[in-house]
Coordinates of N, CA, C and O in Angstrom, one line a residue:
L896 N 0.8 -1.2 0.0 CA 0.0 0.0 0.0 C 0.9 1.3 0.0 O 0.6 2.2 -0.8
L897 N 1.9 1.3 0.8 CA 2.8 2.4 0.9 C 3.5 2.6 -0.4 O 3.7 3.7 -0.9
R898 N 3.9 1.5 -1.0 CA 4.6 1.6 -2.3 C 3.8 2.2 -3.4 O 4.3 3.0 -4.2
R899 N 2.5 2.0 -3.4 CA 1.6 2.6 -4.3 C 1.5 4.1 -4.1 O 1.5 4.9 -5.1
K900 N 1.5 4.5 -2.9 CA 1.3 5.9 -2.6 C 2.6 6.7 -2.8 O 2.6 7.8 -3.3
T901 N 3.7 6.1 -2.4 CA 5.0 6.9 -2.5 C 5.8 6.5 -3.7 O 6.7 7.3 -4.1
G902 N 5.5 5.4 -4.4 CA 6.2 5.1 -5.6 C 7.4 4.2 -5.3 O 8.2 4.0 -6.2
G903 N 7.6 3.7 -4.1 CA 8.7 2.9 -3.7 C 9.9 3.8 -3.3 O 10.0 4.9 -3.7
L904 N 10.8 3.2 -2.7 CA 12.0 3.9 -2.2 C 13.0 4.2 -3.3 O 13.7 5.2 -3.3
G905 N 13.0 3.3 -4.4 CA 14.0 3.5 -5.5 C 13.8 4.8 -6.2 O 14.7 5.4 -6.7
Q906 N 12.5 5.3 -6.3 CA 12.3 6.5 -7.0 C 12.7 7.8 -6.2 O 12.7 8.9 -6.7
H907 N 13.0 7.6 -4.9 CA 13.4 8.7 -4.1 C 15.0 8.8 -3.9 O 15.5 9.5 -3.1
G908 N 15.7 7.9 -4.7 CA 17.1 8.0 -4.6 C 17.7 7.3 -3.4 O 18.9 7.5 -3.1
I909 N 17.0 6.5 -2.7 CA 17.5 5.8 -1.5 C 18.6 4.9 -1.8 O 19.6 4.8 -1.1
T910 N 18.4 4.1 -2.9 CA 19.4 3.2 -3.3 C 20.8 3.8 -3.5 O 21.8 3.3 -3.0
A911 N 20.8 5.0 -4.2 CA 22.0 5.7 -4.4 C 22.7 6.2 -3.1 O 23.9 6.1 -3.0
V912 N 21.9 6.7 -2.2 CA 22.4 7.2 -1.0 C 23.0 6.0 -0.2 O 24.1 6.2 0.4
V913 N 22.3 4.9 -0.1 CA 22.8 3.7 0.6 C 24.1 3.3 0.0 O 25.1 3.0 0.7
L914 N 24.2 3.2 -1.3 CA 25.4 2.7 -2.0 C 26.6 3.7 -1.7 O 27.7 3.3 -1.4
K915 N 26.3 5.0 -1.8 CA 27.3 6.0 -1.5 C 27.8 5.9 0.0 O 29.0 6.1 0.3
S916 N 26.9 5.7 0.9 CA 27.2 5.5 2.3 C 28.1 4.3 2.5 O 29.0 4.4 3.3
I917 N 27.8 3.2 1.8 CA 28.6 2.0 2.0 C 30.0 2.3 1.5 O 31.0 1.9 2.1
V918 N 30.1 2.9 0.3 CA 31.5 3.3 -0.2 C 32.2 4.2 0.7 O 33.4 3.9 1.1
A919 N 31.6 5.2 1.2 CA 32.2 6.2 2.2 C 32.6 5.4 3.4 O 33.7 5.7 4.0
S920 N 31.8 4.5 3.9 CA 32.2 3.8 5.1 C 33.3 2.8 4.9 O 34.2 2.7 5.8
G921 N 33.4 2.2 3.7 CA 34.5 1.4 3.4 C 35.8 2.1 3.3 O 36.8 1.6 3.9
V922 N 35.8 3.3 2.7 CA 37.0 4.1 2.6 C 37.4 4.5 4.0 O 38.6 4.6 4.3
M923 N 36.4 4.9 4.8 CA 36.7 5.3 6.2 C 37.4 4.2 6.9 O 38.4 4.4 7.6
A924 N 36.9 3.0 6.8 CA 37.5 1.8 7.5 C 38.9 1.6 7.0 O 39.8 1.3 7.8
L925 N 39.1 1.7 5.7 CA 40.5 1.5 5.2 C 41.5 2.6 5.7 O 42.7 2.3 5.8
A926 N 41.0 3.8 6.0 CA 41.8 4.8 6.5 C 42.1 4.7 8.0 O 43.2 5.0 8.5
V927 N 41.1 4.2 8.7 CA 41.2 4.2 10.2 C 41.9 3.0 10.7 O 42.6 3.0 11.7
L928 N 41.7 1.8 10.0 CA 42.4 0.6 10.5 C 43.9 0.7 10.6 O 44.4 0.3 11.7
P929 N 44.6 1.2 9.6 CA 46.1 1.4 9.8 C 46.4 2.4 11.0 O 47.4 2.2 11.7
L930 N 45.6 3.4 11.1 CA 45.8 4.4 12.2 C 45.7 3.7 13.5 O 46.5 3.9 14.5
L931 N 44.6 2.9 13.7 CA 44.5 2.1 14.9 C 45.6 1.2 15.2 O 46.1 1.1 16.4
D932 N 46.1 0.6 14.2 CA 47.3 -0.3 14.4 C 48.5 0.5 14.8 O 49.2 0.0 15.7
I933 N 48.8 1.6 14.2 CA 49.9 2.4 14.6 C 49.8 2.9 16.1 O 50.7 2.8 16.9
L934 N 48.6 3.4 16.4 CA 48.3 3.9 17.8 C 48.5 2.7 18.8 O 49.0 2.9 19.9
H935 N 48.0 1.6 18.4 CA 48.1 0.4 19.3 C 49.6 0.1 19.6 O 49.9 -0.3 20.7
R936 N 50.5 0.2 18.6 CA 51.9 -0.1 18.8 C 52.6 1.0 19.5 O 53.6 0.7 20.2
V937 N 52.2 2.2 19.3 CA 53.0 3.4 19.9 C 52.6 3.8 21.3 O 53.4 4.1 22.1
L938 N 51.3 3.7 21.6 CA 50.8 4.2 22.9 C 50.8 3.1 23.9 O 50.5 2.0 23.6
P939 N 51.2 3.5 25.2 CA 51.1 2.5 26.3 C 49.6 2.3 26.7 O 48.8 3.2 26.5
A940 N 49.4 1.1 27.2 CA 48.0 0.8 27.6 C 47.6 1.7 28.8 O 48.4 2.2 29.6
G941 N 46.3 1.9 28.9 CA 45.8 2.7 30.0 C 44.6 3.6 29.5 O 44.2 3.5 28.4
L942 N 44.2 4.4 30.5 CA 43.1 5.3 30.2 C 43.4 6.3 29.1 O 42.6 6.6 28.2
L943 N 44.6 6.9 29.1 CA 45.1 7.8 28.1 C 45.1 7.2 26.7 O 44.6 7.8 25.7
Y944 N 45.5 5.9 26.7 CA 45.5 5.2 25.4 C 44.1 5.1 24.9 O 43.9 5.3 23.7
E945 N 43.2 4.7 25.7 CA 41.8 4.5 25.3 C 41.2 5.9 24.8 O 40.5 5.9 23.7
L946 N 41.5 7.0 25.5 CA 41.0 8.3 25.1 C 41.5 8.7 23.8 O 40.8 9.2 22.9
L947 N 42.8 8.6 23.6 CA 43.5 9.0 22.4 C 43.0 8.1 21.2 O 42.9 8.6 20.1
L948 N 42.8 6.8 21.5 CA 42.4 5.9 20.4 C 41.0 6.3 19.9 O 40.8 6.4 18.7
V949 N 40.1 6.6 20.8 CA 38.7 6.9 20.4 C 38.7 8.3 19.8 O 38.1 8.5 18.7
A950 N 39.4 9.3 20.4 CA 39.4 10.6 19.8 C 40.1 10.7 18.4 O 39.5 11.3 17.5
T951 N 41.2 10.1 18.3 CA 42.0 10.1 17.0 C 41.3 9.4 15.9 O 41.0 9.9 14.8
S952 N 40.9 8.1 16.2 CA 40.3 7.3 15.2 C 38.9 7.9 14.8 O 38.4 7.9 13.7
G953 N 38.1 8.3 15.8 CA 36.8 8.9 15.6 C 36.9 10.2 14.8 O 36.1 10.4 13.8
S954 N 37.8 11.0 15.1 CA 38.0 12.3 14.3 C 38.5 12.0 12.9 O 37.9 12.6 11.9
A955 N 39.4 11.1 12.7 CA 39.9 10.8 11.4 C 38.8 10.1 10.6 O 38.6 10.4 9.4
G956 N 38.1 9.2 11.2 CA 37.0 8.5 10.5 C 35.9 9.4 10.1 O 35.4 9.4 8.9
T957 N 35.6 10.4 10.9 CA 34.5 11.4 10.6 C 35.0 12.2 9.4 O 34.3 12.5 8.5
A958 N 36.3 12.7 9.5 CA 36.8 13.5 8.4 C 36.8 12.8 7.1 O 36.4 13.4 6.0
V959 N 37.3 11.5 7.1 CA 37.3 10.8 5.8 C 35.9 10.5 5.3 O 35.7 10.7 4.1
F960 N 34.9 10.2 6.2 CA 33.6 10.0 5.7 C 33.0 11.2 5.1 O 32.4 11.2 4.0
V961 N 33.2 12.4 5.8 CA 32.6 13.6 5.3 C 33.3 14.0 3.9 O 32.6 14.4 3.0
L962 N 34.6 13.8 3.8 CA 35.3 14.1 2.6 C 34.7 13.2 1.5 O 34.5 13.7 0.4
M963 N 34.6 11.9 1.7 CA 34.0 11.1 0.7 C 32.6 11.5 0.3 O 32.2 11.4 -0.8
A964 N 31.8 11.8 1.3 CA 30.4 12.2 1.0 C 30.4 13.5 0.2 O 29.6 13.6 -0.7
V965 N 31.3 14.4 0.5 CA 31.4 15.6 -0.4 C 31.8 15.3 -1.8 O 31.2 15.8 -2.8
L966 N 32.8 14.5 -1.9 CA 33.4 14.1 -3.2 C 32.3 13.4 -4.0 O 32.3 13.5 -5.3
M967 N 31.5 12.6 -3.4 CA 30.4 11.8 -4.1 C 29.1 12.6 -4.2 O 28.1 12.1 -4.7
R968 N 29.2 13.9 -3.7 CA 28.0 14.8 -3.8 C 26.8 14.2 -3.2 O 25.7 14.2 -3.8
M969 N 26.9 13.7 -2.0 CA 25.8 13.2 -1.3 C 25.0 14.4 -0.8 O 25.5 15.3 -0.1
D970 N 23.7 14.5 -1.1 CA 22.8 15.6 -0.8 C 22.7 15.8 0.7 O 22.7 16.9 1.2
D971 N 22.7 14.7 1.5 CA 22.6 14.8 2.9 C 23.7 15.6 3.6 O 23.5 16.3 4.6
I972 N 24.9 15.5 3.1 CA 26.0 16.2 3.6 C 25.9 17.7 3.4 O 26.2 18.5 4.3
S973 N 25.5 18.1 2.2 CA 25.3 19.5 1.9 C 24.2 20.1 2.8 O 24.3 21.2 3.3
I974 N 23.1 19.3 3.0 CA 22.1 19.8 3.9 C 22.6 19.9 5.3 O 22.3 21.0 6.0
L975 N 23.4 19.0 5.8 CA 23.9 19.0 7.1 C 24.9 20.2 7.3 O 24.9 20.9 8.3
G976 N 25.7 20.4 6.2 CA 26.6 21.6 6.3 C 25.9 22.9 6.4 O 26.3 23.8 7.2
R977 N 24.8 23.1 5.6 CA 24.0 24.3 5.7 C 23.4 24.5 7.1 O 23.3 25.6 7.6
L978 N 22.9 23.4 7.6 CA 22.3 23.4 9.0 C 23.3 23.9 10.0 O 23.0 24.7 10.9
L979 N 24.5 23.3 9.9 CA 25.6 23.7 10.9 C 26.0 25.1 10.7 O 26.2 25.8 11.7
V980 N 26.1 25.6 9.5 CA 26.5 27.0 9.3 C 25.4 27.9 9.8 O 25.7 28.9 10.5
D981 N 24.1 27.6 9.6 CA 23.0 28.4 10.1 C 23.0 28.4 11.6 O 22.8 29.5 12.2
K982 N 23.2 27.3 12.2 CA 23.2 27.2 13.7 C 24.4 28.0 14.3 O 24.2 28.7 15.3
L983 N 25.6 27.9 13.6 CA 26.7 28.7 14.1 C 26.5 30.2 14.0 O 26.9 31.0 14.8
R984 N 25.8 30.6 12.9 CA 25.5 32.0 12.8 C 24.6 32.5 13.9 O 24.7 33.6 14.4
V985 N 23.6 31.7 14.2 CA 22.7 32.0 15.3 C 23.4 32.1 16.6 O 23.2 33.0 17.4
L986 N 24.2 31.1 16.9 CA 25.0 31.0 18.2 C 26.0 32.2 18.3 O 26.2 32.7 19.4
T987 N 26.6 32.6 17.2 CA 27.6 33.6 17.3 C 27.1 35.0 17.1 O 27.8 36.0 17.2
G988 N 25.8 35.1 16.6 CA 25.2 36.4 16.4 C 25.5 37.0 15.0 O 25.2 38.1 14.8
L989 N 26.2 36.2 14.2 CA 26.6 36.7 12.9 C 25.4 36.7 11.9 O 25.6 37.3 10.8
G990 N 24.3 36.1 12.2 CA 23.2 35.9 11.3 C 22.3 37.1 11.3 O 21.3 37.1 10.7
R991 N 22.6 38.1 12.1 CA 21.6 39.3 12.3 C 21.9 40.3 11.3 O 22.9 40.6 10.8

């Protein structure tokens, strides 16, 4: 019933978004895994190790994913970017 009303998900570009997300996630994993290996060998075990591991790999993974999303022209990333810019303008008072 929903498919008849909306025309199915394929007509809304969901398949392309999912495929682009899979590609971006794969590239992100390929970038972060070597970083994790290097950090694991260089840093001593402990709380600082855990914090640096999460912060570094999380930041690098996010940067790679966003870069891939921009390069593949994912609409969701441009929408998110505009939202963030608008929110920063409101918070800083530059939007007045």
